[in-house]
Coordinates of N, CA and C in Angstrom, one line a residue:
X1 N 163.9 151.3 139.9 CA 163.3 151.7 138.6 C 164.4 151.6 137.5
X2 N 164.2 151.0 136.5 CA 165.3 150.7 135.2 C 165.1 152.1 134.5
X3 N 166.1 152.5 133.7 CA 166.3 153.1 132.9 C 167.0 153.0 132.0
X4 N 166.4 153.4 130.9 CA 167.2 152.9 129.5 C 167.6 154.3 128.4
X5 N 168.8 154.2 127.9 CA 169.1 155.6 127.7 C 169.2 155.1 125.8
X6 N 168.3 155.7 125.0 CA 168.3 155.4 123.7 C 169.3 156.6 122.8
X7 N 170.0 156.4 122.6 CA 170.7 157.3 121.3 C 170.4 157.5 120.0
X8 N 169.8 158.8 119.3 CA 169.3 158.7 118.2 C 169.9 159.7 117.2
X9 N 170.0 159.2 116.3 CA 170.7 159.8 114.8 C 169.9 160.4 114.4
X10 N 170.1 161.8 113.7 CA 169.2 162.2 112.9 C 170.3 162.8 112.0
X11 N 169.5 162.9 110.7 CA 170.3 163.7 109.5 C 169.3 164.4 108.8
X12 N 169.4 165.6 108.9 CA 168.7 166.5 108.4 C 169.2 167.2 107.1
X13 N 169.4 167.2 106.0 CA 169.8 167.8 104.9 C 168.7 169.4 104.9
X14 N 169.4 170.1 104.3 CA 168.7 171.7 104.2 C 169.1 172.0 103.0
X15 N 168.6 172.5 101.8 CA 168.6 172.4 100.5 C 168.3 174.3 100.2
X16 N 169.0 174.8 99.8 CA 168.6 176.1 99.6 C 168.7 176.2 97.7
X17 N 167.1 176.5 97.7 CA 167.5 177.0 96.0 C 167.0 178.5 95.9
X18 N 167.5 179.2 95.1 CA 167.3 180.4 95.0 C 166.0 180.6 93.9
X19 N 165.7 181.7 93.8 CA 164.1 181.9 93.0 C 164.7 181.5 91.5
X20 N 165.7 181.7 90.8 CA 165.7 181.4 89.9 C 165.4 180.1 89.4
X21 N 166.3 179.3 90.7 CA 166.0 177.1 90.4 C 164.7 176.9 90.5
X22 N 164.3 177.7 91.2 CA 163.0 177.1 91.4 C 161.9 176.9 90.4
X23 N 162.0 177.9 89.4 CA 161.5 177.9 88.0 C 162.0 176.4 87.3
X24 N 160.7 175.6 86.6 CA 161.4 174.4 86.3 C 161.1 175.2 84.5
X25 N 162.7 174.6 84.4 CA 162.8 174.9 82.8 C 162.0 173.9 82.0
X26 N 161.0 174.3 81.0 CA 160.4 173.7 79.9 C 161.5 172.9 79.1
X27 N 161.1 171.5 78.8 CA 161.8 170.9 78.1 C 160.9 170.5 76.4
X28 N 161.9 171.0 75.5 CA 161.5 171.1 74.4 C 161.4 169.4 73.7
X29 N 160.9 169.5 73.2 CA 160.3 167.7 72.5 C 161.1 168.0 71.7
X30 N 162.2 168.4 70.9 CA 163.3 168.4 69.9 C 164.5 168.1 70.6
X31 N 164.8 168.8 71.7 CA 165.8 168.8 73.0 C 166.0 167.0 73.1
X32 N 166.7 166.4 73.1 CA 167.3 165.0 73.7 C 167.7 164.8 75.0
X33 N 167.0 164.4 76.0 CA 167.3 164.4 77.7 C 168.1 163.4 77.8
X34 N 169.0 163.7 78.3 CA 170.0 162.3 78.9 C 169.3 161.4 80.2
X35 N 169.2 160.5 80.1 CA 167.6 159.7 80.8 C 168.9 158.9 82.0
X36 N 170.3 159.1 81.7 CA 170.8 159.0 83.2 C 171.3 160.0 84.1
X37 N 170.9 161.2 83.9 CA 170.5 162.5 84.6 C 169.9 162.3 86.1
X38 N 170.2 162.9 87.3 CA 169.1 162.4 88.4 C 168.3 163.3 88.2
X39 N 166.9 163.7 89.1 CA 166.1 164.3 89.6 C 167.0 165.7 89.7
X40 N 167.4 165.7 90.8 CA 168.3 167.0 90.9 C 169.4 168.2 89.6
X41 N 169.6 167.2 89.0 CA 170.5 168.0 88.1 C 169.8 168.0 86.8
X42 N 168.7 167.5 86.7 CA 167.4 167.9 85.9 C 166.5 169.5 86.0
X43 N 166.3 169.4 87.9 CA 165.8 170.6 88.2 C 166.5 171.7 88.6
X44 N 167.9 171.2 89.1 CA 169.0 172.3 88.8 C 169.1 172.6 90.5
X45 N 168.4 171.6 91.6 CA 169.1 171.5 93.3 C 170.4 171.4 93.1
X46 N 170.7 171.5 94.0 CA 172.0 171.0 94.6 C 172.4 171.5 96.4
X47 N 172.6 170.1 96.1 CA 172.7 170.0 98.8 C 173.6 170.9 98.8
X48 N 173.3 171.8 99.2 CA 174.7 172.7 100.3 C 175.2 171.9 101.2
X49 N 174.3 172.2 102.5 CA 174.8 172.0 103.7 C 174.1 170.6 104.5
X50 N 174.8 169.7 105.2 CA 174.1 168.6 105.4 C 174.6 168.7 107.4
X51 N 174.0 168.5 108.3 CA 173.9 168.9 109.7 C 173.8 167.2 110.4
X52 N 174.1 166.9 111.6 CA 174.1 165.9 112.0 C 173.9 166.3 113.5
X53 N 172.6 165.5 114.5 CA 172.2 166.1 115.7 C 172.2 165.1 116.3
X54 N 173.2 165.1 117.7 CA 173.1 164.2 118.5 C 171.9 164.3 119.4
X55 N 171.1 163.5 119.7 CA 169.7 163.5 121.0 C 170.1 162.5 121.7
X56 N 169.8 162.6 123.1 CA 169.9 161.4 124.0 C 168.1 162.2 124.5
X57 N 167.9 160.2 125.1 CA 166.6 160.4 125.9 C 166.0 159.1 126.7
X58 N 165.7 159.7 127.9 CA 166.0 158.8 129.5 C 164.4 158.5 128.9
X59 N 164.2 157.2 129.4 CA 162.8 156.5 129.2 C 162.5 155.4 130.8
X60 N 161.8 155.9 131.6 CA 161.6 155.3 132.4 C 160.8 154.2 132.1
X61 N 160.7 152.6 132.5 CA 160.7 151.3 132.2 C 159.7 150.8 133.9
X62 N 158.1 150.4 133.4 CA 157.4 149.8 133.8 C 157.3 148.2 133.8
X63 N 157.6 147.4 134.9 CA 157.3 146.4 135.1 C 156.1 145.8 135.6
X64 N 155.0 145.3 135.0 CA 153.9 145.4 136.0 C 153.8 144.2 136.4
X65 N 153.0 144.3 138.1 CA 152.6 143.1 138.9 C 152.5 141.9 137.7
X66 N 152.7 140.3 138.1 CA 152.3 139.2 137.4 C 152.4 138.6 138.9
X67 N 151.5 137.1 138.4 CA 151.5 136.6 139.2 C 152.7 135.2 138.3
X68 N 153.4 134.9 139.6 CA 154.8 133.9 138.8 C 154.1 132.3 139.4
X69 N 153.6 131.9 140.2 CA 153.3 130.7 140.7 C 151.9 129.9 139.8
X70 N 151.9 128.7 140.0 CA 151.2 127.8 139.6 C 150.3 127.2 141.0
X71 N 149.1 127.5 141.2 CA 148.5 126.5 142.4 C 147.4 125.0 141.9
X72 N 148.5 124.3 141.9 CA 147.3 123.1 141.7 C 147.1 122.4 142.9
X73 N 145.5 122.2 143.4 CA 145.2 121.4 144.3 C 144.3 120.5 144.2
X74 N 144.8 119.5 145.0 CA 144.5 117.7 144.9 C 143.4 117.9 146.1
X75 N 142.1 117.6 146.1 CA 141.3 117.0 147.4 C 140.8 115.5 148.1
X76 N 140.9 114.9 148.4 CA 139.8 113.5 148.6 C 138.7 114.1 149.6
X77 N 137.7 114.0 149.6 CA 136.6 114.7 150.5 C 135.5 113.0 150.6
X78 N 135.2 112.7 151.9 CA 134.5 111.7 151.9 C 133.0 111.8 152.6
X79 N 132.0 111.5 151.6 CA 130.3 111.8 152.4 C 130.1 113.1 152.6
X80 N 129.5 114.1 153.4 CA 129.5 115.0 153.3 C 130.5 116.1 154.0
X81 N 131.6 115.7 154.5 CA 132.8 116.3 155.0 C 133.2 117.6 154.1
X82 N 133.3 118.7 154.7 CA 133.7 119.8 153.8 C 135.3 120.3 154.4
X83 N 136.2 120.6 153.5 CA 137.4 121.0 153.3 C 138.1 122.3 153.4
X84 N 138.6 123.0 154.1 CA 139.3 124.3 153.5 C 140.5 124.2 153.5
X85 N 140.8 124.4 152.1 CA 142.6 124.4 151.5 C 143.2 125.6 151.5
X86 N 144.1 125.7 152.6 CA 145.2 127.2 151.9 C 146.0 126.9 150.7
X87 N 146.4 128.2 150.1 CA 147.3 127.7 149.1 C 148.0 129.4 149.2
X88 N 148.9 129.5 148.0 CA 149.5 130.9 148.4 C 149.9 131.5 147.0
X89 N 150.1 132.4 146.6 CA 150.4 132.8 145.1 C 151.8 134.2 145.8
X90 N 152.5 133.4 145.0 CA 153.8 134.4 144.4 C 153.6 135.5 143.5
X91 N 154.1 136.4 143.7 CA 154.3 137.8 143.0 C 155.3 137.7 142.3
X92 N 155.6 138.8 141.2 CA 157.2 138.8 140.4 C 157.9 140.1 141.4
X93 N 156.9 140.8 142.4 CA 157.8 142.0 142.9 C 156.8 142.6 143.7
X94 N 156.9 143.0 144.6 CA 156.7 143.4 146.3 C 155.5 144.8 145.4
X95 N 154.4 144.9 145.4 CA 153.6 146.1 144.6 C 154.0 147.4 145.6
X96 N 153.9 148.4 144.6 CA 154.6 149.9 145.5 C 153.9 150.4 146.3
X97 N 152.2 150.3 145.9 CA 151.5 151.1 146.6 C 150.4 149.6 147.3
X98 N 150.1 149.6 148.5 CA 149.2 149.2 149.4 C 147.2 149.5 149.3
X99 N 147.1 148.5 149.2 CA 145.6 149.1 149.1 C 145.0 148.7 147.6
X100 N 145.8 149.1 146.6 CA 145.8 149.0 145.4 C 145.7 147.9 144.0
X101 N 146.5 147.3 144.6 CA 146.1 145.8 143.6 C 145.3 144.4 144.0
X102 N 144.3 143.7 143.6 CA 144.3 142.7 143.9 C 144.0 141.7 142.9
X103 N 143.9 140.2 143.7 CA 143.4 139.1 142.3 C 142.1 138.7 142.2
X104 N 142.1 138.8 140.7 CA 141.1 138.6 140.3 C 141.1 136.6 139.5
X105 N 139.8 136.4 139.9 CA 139.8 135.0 139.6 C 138.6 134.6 138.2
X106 N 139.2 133.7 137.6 CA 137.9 133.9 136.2 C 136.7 133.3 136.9
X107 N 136.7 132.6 138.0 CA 135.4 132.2 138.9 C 135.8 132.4 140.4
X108 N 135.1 132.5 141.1 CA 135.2 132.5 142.5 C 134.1 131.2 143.1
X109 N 133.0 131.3 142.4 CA 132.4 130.2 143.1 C 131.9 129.3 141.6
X110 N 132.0 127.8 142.4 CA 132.3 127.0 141.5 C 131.2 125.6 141.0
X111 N 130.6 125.1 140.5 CA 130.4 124.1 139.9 C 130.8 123.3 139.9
X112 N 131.6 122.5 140.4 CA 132.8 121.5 140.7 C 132.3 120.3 139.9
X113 N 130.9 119.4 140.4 CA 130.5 118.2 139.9 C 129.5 118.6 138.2
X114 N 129.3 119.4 138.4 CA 127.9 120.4 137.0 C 126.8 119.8 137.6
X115 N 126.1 120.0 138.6 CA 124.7 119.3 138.6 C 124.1 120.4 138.9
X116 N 124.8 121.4 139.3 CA 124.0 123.1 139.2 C 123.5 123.7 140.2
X117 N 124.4 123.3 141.0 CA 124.5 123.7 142.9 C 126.1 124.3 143.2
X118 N 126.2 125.3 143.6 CA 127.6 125.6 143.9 C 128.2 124.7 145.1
X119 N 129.3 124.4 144.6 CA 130.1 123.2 145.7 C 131.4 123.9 146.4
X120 N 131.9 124.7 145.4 CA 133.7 125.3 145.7 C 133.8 126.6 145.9
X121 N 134.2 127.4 146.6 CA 134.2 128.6 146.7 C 135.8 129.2 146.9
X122 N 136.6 129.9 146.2 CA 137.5 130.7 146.4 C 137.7 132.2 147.1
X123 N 138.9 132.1 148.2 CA 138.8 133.2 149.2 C 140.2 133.5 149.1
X124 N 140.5 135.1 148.5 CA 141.2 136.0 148.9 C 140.9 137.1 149.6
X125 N 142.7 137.5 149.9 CA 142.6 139.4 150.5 C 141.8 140.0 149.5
X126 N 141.1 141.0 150.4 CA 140.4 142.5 148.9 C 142.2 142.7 148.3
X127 N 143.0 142.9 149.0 CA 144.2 143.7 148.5 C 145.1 143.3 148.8
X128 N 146.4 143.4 147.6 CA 147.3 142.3 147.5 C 148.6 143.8 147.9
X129 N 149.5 143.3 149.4 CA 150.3 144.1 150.1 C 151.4 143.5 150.4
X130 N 152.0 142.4 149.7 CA 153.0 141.6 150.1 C 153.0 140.8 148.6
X131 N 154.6 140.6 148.7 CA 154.9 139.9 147.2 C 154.4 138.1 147.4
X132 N 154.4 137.9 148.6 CA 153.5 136.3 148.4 C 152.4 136.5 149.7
X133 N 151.2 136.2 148.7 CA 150.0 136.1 149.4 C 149.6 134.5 149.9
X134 N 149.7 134.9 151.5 CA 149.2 133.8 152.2 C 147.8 133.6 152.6
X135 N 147.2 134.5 152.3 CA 145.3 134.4 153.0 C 144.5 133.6 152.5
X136 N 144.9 133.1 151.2 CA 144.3 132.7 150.1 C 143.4 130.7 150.9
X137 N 142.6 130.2 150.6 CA 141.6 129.3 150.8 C 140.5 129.2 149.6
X138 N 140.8 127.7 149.5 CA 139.2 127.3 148.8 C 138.7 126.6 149.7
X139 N 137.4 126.7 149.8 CA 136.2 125.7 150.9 C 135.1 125.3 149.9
X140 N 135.4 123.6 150.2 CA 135.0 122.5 149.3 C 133.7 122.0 150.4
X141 N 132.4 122.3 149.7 CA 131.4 121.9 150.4 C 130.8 120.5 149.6
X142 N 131.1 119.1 150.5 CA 130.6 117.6 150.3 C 129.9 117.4 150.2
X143 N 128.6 118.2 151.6 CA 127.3 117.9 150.9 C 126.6 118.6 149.8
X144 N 127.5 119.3 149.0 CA 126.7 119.6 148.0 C 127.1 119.2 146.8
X145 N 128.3 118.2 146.7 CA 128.4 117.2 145.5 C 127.1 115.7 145.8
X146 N 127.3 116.1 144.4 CA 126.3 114.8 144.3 C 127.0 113.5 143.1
X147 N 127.8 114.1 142.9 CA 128.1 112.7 141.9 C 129.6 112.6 142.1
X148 N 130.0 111.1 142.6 CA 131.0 110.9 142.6 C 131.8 111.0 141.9
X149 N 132.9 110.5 142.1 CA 134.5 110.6 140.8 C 135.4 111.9 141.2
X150 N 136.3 111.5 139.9 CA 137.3 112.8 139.9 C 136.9 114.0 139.2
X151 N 137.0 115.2 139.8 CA 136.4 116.3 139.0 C 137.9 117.7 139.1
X152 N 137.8 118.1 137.9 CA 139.2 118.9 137.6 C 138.0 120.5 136.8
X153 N 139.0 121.4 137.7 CA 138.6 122.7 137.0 C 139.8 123.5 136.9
X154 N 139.9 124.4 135.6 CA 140.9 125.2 135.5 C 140.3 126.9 135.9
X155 N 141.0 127.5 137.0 CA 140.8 128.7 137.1 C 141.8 130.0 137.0
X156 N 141.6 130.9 136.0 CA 142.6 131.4 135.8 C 142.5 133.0 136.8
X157 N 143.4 133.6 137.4 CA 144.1 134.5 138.2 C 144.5 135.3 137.3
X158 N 144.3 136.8 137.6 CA 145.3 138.1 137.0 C 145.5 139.0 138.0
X159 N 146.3 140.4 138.3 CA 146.1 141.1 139.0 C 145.1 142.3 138.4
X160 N 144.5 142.4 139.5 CA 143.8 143.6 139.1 C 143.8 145.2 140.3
X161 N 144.0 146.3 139.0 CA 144.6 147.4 139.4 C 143.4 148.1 140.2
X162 N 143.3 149.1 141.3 CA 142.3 149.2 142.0 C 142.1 150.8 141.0
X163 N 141.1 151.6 141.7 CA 140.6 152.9 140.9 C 140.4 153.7 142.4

């Protein structure tokens, strides 16, 4: 666990006027104000005492699960021959607790050709317990494409935290 130690300045000024300053004197419309006067020596403050406070403070530093890998997969599937591909996703760091996180995919089952039959199906662990997940499989069913050619889908992966 990182820790980062911030150092902070503060300057607190404390201004003590007594009941008499406090009373702002009436200025007479005959009276000539010297208009490079400040604020203060108009109302008649003046800083006494000025204090300077060192603070330190420890801030513990969260890294959360990502996933760091890229999985692109290539098939040729011929007639109705169906496929199961492993593949594997890398972690940025080994997750602390077990049980707890897993991936989530923006589809799990798929459309592959669009004619409106599921063809592709994605298979993970429920729970992600090791910094590179090997269980991982898509199973590409042939006879349920119906149209030839090359077909490309993008599916995006995040971790998701359990409850």
């Amino acid at each position: 666990m990182n820790r980062i130690v911030c150092m902070i300045f503060i300057i607190l000024n404390f201004v003590q006027v007594s009941v008499a300053e406090q009373v702002k004197p009436t200025i007479n419309s005959d009276v000539n104000v010297n208009k490079e006067q400040t604020l203060e020596e108009r109302e008649g403050r003046v800083l006494e005492k000025t204090y300077t406070i060192l603070m330190e403070e420890k801030v513990n530093v969260f890294v959360p699960l990502e996933i760091i890998s890229d999985v692109d997969i290539e098939a040729t599937l011929i007639g109705d021959q169906s496929l199961e591909i492993p593949f594997e996703i890398e972690l940025n760091k080994q997750p602390e607790k077990k049980d707890y996180y897993s991936i989530k995919y923006s589809e799990s089952a798929i459309d592959i050709d669009k004619d409106g039959k599921l063809d592709t199906y994605i298979y993970s662990p429920q729970y992600i317990n090791e910094r590179v997940i090997k269980d991982n499989y898509i199973k590409i069913y042939g006879d349920k494409i119906s149209k030839e050619g090359q077909h490309k889908k993008s599916v995006y992966m995040e971790v998701e935290v359990g409850y």
